[in-house]
mmCIF file of C-alpha atoms in Angstrom:
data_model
loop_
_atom_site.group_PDB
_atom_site.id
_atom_site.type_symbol
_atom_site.label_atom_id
_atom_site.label_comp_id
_atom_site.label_asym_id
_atom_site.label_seq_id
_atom_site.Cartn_x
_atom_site.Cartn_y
_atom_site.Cartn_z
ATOM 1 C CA UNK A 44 0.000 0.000 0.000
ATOM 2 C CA UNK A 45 2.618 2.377 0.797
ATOM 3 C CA UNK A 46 4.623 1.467 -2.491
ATOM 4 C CA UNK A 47 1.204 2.349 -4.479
ATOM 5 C CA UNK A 48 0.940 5.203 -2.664
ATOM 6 C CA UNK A 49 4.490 6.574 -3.286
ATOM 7 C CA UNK A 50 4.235 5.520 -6.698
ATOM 8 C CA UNK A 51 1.388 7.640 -6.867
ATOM 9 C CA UNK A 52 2.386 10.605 -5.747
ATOM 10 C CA UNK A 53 5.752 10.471 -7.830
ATOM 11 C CA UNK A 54 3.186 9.991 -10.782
ATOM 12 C CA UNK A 55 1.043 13.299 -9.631
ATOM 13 C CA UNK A 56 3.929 15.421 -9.687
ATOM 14 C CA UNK A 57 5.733 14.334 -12.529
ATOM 15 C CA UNK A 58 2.611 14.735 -14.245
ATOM 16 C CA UNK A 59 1.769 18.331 -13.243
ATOM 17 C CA UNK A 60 5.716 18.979 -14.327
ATOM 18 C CA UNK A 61 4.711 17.628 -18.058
ATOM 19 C CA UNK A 62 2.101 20.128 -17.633
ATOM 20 C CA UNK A 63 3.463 22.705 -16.685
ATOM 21 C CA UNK A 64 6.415 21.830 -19.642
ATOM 22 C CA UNK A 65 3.808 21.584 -22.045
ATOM 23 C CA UNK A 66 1.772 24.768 -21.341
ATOM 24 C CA UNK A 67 5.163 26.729 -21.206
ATOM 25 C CA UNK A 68 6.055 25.215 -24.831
ATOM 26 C CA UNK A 69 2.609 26.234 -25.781
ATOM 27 C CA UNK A 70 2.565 29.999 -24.922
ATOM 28 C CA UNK A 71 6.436 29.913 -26.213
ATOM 29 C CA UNK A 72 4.792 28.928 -30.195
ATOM 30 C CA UNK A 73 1.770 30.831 -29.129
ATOM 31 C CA UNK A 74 4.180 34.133 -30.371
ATOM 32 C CA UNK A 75 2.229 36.546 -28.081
ATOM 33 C CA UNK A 76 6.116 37.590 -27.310
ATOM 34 C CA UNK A 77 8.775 36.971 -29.440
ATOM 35 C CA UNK A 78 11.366 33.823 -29.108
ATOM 36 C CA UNK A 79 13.937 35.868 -28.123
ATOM 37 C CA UNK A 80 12.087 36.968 -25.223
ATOM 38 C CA UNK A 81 10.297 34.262 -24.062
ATOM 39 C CA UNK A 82 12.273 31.227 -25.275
ATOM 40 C CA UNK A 83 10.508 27.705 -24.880
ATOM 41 C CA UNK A 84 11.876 24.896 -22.424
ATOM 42 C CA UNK A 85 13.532 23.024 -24.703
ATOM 43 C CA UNK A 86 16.085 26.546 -25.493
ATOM 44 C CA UNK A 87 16.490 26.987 -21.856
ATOM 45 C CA UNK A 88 17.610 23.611 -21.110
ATOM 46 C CA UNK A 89 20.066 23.835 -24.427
ATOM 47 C CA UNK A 90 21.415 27.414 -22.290
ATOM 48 C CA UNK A 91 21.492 25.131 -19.135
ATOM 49 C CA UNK A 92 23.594 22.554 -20.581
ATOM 50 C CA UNK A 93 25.873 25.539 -22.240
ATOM 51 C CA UNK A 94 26.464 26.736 -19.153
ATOM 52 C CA UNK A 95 26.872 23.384 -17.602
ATOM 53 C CA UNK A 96 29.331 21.946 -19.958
ATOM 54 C CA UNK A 97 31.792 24.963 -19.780
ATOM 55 C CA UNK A 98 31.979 25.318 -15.846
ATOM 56 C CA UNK A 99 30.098 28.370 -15.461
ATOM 57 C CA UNK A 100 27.227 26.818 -13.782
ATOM 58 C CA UNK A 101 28.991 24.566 -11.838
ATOM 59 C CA UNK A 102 31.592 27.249 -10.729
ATOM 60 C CA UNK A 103 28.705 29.832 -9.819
ATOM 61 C CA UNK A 104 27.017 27.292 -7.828
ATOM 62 C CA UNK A 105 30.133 26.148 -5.953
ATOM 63 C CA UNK A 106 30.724 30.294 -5.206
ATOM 64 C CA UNK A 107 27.274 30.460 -3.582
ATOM 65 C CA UNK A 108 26.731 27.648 -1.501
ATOM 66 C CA UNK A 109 29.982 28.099 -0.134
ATOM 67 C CA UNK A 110 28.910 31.358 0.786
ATOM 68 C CA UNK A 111 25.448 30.102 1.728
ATOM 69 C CA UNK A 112 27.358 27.370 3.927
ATOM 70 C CA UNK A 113 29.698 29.879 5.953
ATOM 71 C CA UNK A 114 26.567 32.336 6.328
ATOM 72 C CA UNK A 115 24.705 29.770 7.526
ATOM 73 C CA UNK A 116 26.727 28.396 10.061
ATOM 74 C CA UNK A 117 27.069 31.647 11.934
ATOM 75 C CA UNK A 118 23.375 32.251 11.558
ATOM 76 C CA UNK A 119 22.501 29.077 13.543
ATOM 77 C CA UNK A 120 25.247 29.556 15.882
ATOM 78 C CA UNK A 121 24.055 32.735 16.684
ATOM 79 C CA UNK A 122 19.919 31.944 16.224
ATOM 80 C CA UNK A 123 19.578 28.786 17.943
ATOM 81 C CA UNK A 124 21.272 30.216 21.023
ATOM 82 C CA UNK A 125 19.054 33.391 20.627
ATOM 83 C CA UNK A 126 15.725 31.418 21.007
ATOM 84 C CA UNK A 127 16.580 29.183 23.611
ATOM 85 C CA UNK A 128 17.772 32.603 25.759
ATOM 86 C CA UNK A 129 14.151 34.597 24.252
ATOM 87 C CA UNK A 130 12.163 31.284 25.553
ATOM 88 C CA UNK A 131 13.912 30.764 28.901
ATOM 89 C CA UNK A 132 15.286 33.936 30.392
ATOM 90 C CA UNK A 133 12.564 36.702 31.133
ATOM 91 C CA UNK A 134 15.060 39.594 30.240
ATOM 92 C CA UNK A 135 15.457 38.292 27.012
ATOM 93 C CA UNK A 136 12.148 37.128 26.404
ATOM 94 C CA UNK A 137 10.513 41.201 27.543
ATOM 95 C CA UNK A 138 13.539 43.088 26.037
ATOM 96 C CA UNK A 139 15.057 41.356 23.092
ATOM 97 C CA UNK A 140 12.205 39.234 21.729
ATOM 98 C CA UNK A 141 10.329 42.785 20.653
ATOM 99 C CA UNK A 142 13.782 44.290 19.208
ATOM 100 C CA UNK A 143 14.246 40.576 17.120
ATOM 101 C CA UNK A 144 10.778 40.360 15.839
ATOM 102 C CA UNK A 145 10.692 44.286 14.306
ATOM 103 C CA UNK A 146 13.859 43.584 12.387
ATOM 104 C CA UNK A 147 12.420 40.656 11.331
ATOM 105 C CA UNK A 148 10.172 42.696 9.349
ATOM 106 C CA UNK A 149 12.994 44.516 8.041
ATOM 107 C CA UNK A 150 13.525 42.852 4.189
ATOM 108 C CA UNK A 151 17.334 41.058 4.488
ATOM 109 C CA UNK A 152 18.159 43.054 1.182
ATOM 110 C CA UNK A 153 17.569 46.787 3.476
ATOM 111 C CA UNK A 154 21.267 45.426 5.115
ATOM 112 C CA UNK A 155 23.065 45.773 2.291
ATOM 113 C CA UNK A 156 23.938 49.598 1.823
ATOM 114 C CA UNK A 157 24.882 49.138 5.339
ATOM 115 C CA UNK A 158 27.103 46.286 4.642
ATOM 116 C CA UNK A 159 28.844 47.907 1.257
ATOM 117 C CA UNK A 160 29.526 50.775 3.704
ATOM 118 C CA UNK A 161 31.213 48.727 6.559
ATOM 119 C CA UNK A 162 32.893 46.096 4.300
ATOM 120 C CA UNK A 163 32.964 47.774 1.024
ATOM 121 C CA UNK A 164 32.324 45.286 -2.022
ATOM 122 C CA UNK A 165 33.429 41.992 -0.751
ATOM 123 C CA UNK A 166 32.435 38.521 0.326
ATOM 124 C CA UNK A 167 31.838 39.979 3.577
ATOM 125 C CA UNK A 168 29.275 42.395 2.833
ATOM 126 C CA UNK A 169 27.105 39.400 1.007
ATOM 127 C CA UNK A 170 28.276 37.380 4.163
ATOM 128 C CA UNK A 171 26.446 39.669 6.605
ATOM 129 C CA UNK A 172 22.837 40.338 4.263
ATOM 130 C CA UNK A 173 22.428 36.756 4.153
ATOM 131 C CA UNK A 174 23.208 36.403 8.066
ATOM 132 C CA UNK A 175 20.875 39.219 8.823
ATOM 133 C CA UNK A 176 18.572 37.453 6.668
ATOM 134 C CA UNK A 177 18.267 33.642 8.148
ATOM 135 C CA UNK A 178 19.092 34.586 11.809
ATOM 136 C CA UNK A 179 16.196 36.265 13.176
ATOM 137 C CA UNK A 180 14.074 33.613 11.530
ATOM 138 C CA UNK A 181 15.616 30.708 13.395
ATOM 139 C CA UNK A 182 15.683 32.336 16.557
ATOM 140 C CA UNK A 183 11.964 33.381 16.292
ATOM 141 C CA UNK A 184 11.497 29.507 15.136
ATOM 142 C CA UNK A 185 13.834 28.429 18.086
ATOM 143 C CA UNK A 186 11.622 30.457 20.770
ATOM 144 C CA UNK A 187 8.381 29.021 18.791
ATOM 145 C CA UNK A 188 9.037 25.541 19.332
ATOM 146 C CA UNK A 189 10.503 25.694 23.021
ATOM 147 C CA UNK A 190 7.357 27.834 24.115
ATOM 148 C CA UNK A 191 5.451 24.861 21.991
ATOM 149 C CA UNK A 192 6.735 21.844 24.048
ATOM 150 C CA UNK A 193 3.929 20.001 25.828
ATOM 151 C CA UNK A 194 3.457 21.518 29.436
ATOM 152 C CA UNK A 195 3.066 18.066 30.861
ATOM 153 C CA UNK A 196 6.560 17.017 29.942
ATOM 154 C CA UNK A 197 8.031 19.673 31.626
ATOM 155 C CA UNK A 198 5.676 19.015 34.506
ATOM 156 C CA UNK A 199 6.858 15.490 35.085
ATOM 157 C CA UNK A 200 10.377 16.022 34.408
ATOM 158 C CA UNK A 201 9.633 18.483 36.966
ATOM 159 C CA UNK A 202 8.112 16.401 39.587
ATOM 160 C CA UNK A 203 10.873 13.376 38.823
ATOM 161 C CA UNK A 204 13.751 16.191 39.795
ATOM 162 C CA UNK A 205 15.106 16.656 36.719
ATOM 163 C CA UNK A 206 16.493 20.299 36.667
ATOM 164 C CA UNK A 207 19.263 22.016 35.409
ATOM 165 C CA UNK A 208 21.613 20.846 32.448
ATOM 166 C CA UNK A 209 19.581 17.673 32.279
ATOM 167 C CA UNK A 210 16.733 19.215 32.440
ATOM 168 C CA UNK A 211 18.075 22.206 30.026
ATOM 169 C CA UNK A 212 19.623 19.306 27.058
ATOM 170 C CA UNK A 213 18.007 16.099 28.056
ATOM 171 C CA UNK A 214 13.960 16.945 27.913
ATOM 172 C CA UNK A 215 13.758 20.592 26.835
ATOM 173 C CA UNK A 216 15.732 20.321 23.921
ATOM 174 C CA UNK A 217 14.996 17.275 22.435
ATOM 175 C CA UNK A 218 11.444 17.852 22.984
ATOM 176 C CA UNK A 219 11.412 20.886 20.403
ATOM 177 C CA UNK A 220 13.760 19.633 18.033
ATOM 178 C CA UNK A 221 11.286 18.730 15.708
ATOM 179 C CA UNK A 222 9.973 22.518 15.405
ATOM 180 C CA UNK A 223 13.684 23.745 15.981
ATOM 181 C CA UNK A 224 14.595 21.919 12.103
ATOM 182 C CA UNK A 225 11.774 23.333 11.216
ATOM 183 C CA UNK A 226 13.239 26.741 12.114
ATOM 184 C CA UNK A 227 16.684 25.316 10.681
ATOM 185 C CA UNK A 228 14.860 24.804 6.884
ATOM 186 C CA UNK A 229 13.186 27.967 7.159
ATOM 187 C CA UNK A 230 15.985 29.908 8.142
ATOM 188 C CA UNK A 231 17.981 28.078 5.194
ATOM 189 C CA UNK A 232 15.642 29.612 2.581
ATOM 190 C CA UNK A 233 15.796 33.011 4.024
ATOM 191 C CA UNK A 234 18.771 32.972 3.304
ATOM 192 C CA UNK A 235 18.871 31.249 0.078
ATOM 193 C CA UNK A 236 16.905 34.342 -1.196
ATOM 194 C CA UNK A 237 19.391 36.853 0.763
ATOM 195 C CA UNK A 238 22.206 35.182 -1.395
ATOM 196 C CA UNK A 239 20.882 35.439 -4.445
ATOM 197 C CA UNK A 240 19.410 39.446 -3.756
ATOM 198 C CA UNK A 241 23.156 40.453 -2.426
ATOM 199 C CA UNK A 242 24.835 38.767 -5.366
ATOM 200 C CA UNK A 243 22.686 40.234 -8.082
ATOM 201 C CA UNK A 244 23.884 43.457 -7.222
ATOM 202 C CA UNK A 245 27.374 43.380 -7.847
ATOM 203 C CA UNK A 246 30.097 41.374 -9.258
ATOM 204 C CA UNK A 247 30.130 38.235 -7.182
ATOM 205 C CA UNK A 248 31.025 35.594 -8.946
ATOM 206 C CA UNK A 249 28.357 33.285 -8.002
ATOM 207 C CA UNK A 250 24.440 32.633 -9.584
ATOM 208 C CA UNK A 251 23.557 36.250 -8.590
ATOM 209 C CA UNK A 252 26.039 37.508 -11.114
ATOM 210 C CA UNK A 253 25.175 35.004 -13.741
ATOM 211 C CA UNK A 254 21.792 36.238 -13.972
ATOM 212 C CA UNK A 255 23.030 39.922 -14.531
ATOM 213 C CA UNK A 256 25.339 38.929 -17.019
ATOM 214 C CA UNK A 257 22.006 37.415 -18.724
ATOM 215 C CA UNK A 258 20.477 40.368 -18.303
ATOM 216 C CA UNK A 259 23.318 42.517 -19.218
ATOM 217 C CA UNK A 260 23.728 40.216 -22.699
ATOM 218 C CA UNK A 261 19.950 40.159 -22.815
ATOM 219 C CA UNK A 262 20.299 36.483 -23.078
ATOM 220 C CA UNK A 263 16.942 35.537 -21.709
ATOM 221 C CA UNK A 264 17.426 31.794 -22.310
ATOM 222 C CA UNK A 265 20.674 31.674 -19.663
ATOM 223 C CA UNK A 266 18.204 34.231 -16.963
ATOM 224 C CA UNK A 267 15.759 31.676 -17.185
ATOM 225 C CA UNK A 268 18.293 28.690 -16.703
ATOM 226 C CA UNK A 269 19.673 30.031 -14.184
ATOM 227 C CA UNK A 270 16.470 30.350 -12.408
ATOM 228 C CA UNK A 271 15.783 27.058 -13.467
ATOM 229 C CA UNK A 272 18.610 26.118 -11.772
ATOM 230 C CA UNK A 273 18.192 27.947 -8.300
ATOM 231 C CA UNK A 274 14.837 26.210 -8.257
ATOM 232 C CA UNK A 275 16.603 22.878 -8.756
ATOM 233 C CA UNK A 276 19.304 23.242 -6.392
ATOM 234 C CA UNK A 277 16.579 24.794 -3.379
ATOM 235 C CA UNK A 278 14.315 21.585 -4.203
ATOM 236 C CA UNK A 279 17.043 19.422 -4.208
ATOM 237 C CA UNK A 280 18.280 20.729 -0.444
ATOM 238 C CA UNK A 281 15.012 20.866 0.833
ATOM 239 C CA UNK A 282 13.851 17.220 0.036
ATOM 240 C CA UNK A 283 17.221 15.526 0.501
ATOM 241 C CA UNK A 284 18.415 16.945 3.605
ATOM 242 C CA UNK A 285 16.149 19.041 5.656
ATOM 243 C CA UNK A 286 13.160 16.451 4.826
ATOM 244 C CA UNK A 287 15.060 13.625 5.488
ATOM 245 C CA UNK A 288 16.698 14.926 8.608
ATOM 246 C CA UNK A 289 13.198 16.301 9.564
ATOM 247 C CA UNK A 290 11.427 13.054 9.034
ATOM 248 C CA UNK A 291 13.496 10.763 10.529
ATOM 249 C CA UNK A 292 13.122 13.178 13.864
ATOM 250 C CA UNK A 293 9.501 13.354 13.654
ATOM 251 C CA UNK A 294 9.694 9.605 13.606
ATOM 252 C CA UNK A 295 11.706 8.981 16.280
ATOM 253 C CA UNK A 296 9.552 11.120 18.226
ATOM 254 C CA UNK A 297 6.537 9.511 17.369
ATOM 255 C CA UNK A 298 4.916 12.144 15.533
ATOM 256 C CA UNK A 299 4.494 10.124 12.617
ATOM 257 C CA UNK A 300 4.214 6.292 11.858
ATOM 258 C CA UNK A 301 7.407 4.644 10.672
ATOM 259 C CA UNK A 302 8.239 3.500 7.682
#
């Protein structure tokens, strides 16, 4: 049953791709805009592989994730932290929670005239809008999920004496781990989308700049590759890590059947 049921939703959604394929080719031949403007699948993918087979694309996509990686790193080292201290202490929690949730609301790509002005047009300046971008989400998300743990675990780890550091890493934490990955993915695509807004705007190096050169070139077919590709590559860490990773917790704490 499960089989027929994973075979069927593989079927489902390669079947709305085809159709989605298909009415792009469609409205390409349609010529309500000309090919050079709105090229059909079939020239996009030829760009893609261009681009693939003489590095660019795999050289651009190296750049950013390595960026991605080290700005990501910092941003849950510094957001995880955050939202435990917003969820447990009351000074944080009355005086920092408010400041953290209105910049949240600040757009990650308002940081970057700051950033060009404290560290000028370098990695560092991307570095910092994509931090900005993915740590206040997962230390809202962080705060979210420890405020969301089940009062009655706490209240019998409570009445069994467990306090402290064991209380702190061995019921508290584990408990909200499931809504802290949560946090973790979302975070990852805030910054994702920081990346790519810091890069566009100047020479970078990574997919950012590829899509200006596009645009520069007016080479639609490689803008919409590109794009093609960032969509790829965000699907791709989504369902093979953060899915996995979030599955397999939300398994092993009984929040859904195994397989």
């Amino acid at each position: 049953m499960k089989r027929d049921s994973a075979l069927k939703n593989y079927s489902q959604k390669l079947g709305l791709l085809l159709v989605l394929l298909g009415v792009w080719e469609a409205v390409a031949r349609m010529g309500i805009w000309s090919s050079y403007l709105f090229p059909g699948p079939m020239t996009v993918a030829e760009s893609l592989w261009r681009m693939a087979a003489d590095g660019r694309l795999w050289g651009a996509t190296l750049r950013s994730l390595g960026r991605l990686g080290r700005a990501y790193v910092v941003s849950v080292g510094i957001g995880v932290p955050l939202g435990l201290l917003m969820a447990r202490l009351t000074f944080f929690r009355n005086a920092v929670k408010p400041v953290v949730m209105g910049l949240q609301a600040l757009p990650s790509i308002c940081w970057l005239p700051l950033a060009l002005l404290w560290f000028g047009l370098t990695d560092g300046a991307i570095l910092f809008v994509v931090v900005m971008g993915s740590v206040l989400g997962i230390a809202i998300a962080t705060d979210d999920s420890i405020q969301g743990v089940d009062p009655q675990l706490l209240r019998v780890a409570s009445t069994l004496g467990v306090r402290g550091l064991r209380f702190q890493f061995g019921v508290l934490l584990p408990a909200a781990l499931p809504g802290i990955v949560t946090g973790l993915k979302l975070g990852w695509s805030f910054a994702w989308r920081a990346l790519l807004a810091g890069e566009l705007l100047f020479v970078s190096g990574g997919l950012g700049q590829l899509l200006t050169v596009g645009r520069e070139l007016m080479d639609v077919p490689q803008v919409m590759a590109v794009m093609v590709a960032i969509v790829l590559i965000g699907v791709t860490v989504d369902r093979v890590f953060f899915q996995t990773v979030e599955g397999r917790l939300r398994r092993r704490w009984g929040l859904q059947p195994a397989m």
